Short mmCIF file of C-alpha atoms in Angstrom, two decimals:
data_model
loop_
_atom_site.label_atom_id
_atom_site.label_comp_id
_atom_site.label_asym_id
_atom_site.label_seq_id
_atom_site.Cartn_x
_atom_site.Cartn_y
_atom_site.Cartn_z
CA MET I 6 -10.74 13.02 14.06
CA ASP I 7 -10.02 16.50 12.85
CA GLN I 8 -7.38 17.82 11.31
CA LYS I 9 -5.64 19.54 14.20
CA ARG I 10 -5.58 16.70 16.42
CA VAL I 11 -4.44 14.52 13.36
CA LYS I 12 -1.11 17.24 13.39
CA GLN I 13 -0.96 17.20 17.38
CA ILE I 14 -0.38 13.18 17.15
CA LEU I 15 2.20 13.55 14.57
CA SER I 16 4.23 16.14 16.24
CA SER I 17 4.01 14.07 19.90
CA SER I 18 6.65 11.98 21.26
CA ALA I 19 3.89 9.98 22.76
CA ASP I 20 2.64 6.53 21.62
CA ILE I 21 -1.04 7.61 21.11
CA ASP I 22 -3.50 4.85 20.06
CA VAL I 23 -5.53 5.68 17.51
CA LYS I 24 -8.11 3.22 15.84
CA TYR I 25 -9.42 2.69 11.90
CA ASN I 26 -12.43 0.67 11.57
CA GLY I 27 -11.54 -1.02 14.89
CA ALA I 28 -7.84 -1.78 14.17
CA SER I 29 -5.05 0.37 15.45
CA VAL I 30 -3.20 2.33 13.23
CA TRP I 31 -0.04 4.47 13.45
CA ILE I 32 -0.48 7.63 11.47
CA ASP I 33 2.24 8.68 9.00
CA GLU I 34 1.18 11.64 7.14
CA LEU I 35 -1.65 14.35 6.97
CA LYS I 36 -2.28 14.89 2.92
CA GLU I 37 -2.00 18.39 1.41
CA ASP I 38 -5.79 18.43 1.31
CA GLY I 39 -6.21 18.24 4.92
CA LYS I 40 -8.77 15.52 4.87
CA THR I 41 -6.96 12.17 4.64
CA ALA I 42 -3.96 10.86 5.88
CA THR I 43 -1.82 7.80 5.33
CA VAL I 44 -2.00 4.92 8.06
CA HIS I 45 -0.45 1.87 8.53
CA LEU I 46 -1.51 -1.28 10.84
CA ARG I 47 0.75 -1.62 14.34
CA GLY I 48 2.68 -4.25 14.13
CA PRO I 49 4.23 -6.69 11.36
CA MET I 50 2.44 -5.75 8.22
CA GLU I 51 3.86 -2.19 7.02
CA GLU I 52 0.72 -2.04 4.28
CA ARG I 53 -0.36 1.80 3.99
CA SER I 54 -3.72 3.18 3.42
CA ASP I 55 -5.46 6.81 2.86
CA VAL I 56 -8.43 7.20 5.14
CA ASP I 57 -10.24 10.29 5.59
CA ILE I 58 -9.33 11.47 8.80
CA SER I 59 -13.06 11.88 9.92
CA GLU I 60 -12.99 7.98 10.12
CA LEU I 61 -9.92 7.92 12.63
CA VAL I 62 -10.60 7.49 16.38
CA GLU I 63 -8.61 8.33 19.26
CA ASP I 64 -8.61 5.28 22.01
#
């Protein structure tokens, strides 16, 4: 995924399914470097991770 699409998803009110390593995640924020984002798994676990946006896939 590219930086432009991450920004579009963050500003959208729609529920857009994004996957990281096959797991559905929410994108919390795009980091200042523009190459990484903070995400967390959909569901009860709130553990957050910083991941490379190139590894995010829109379903």
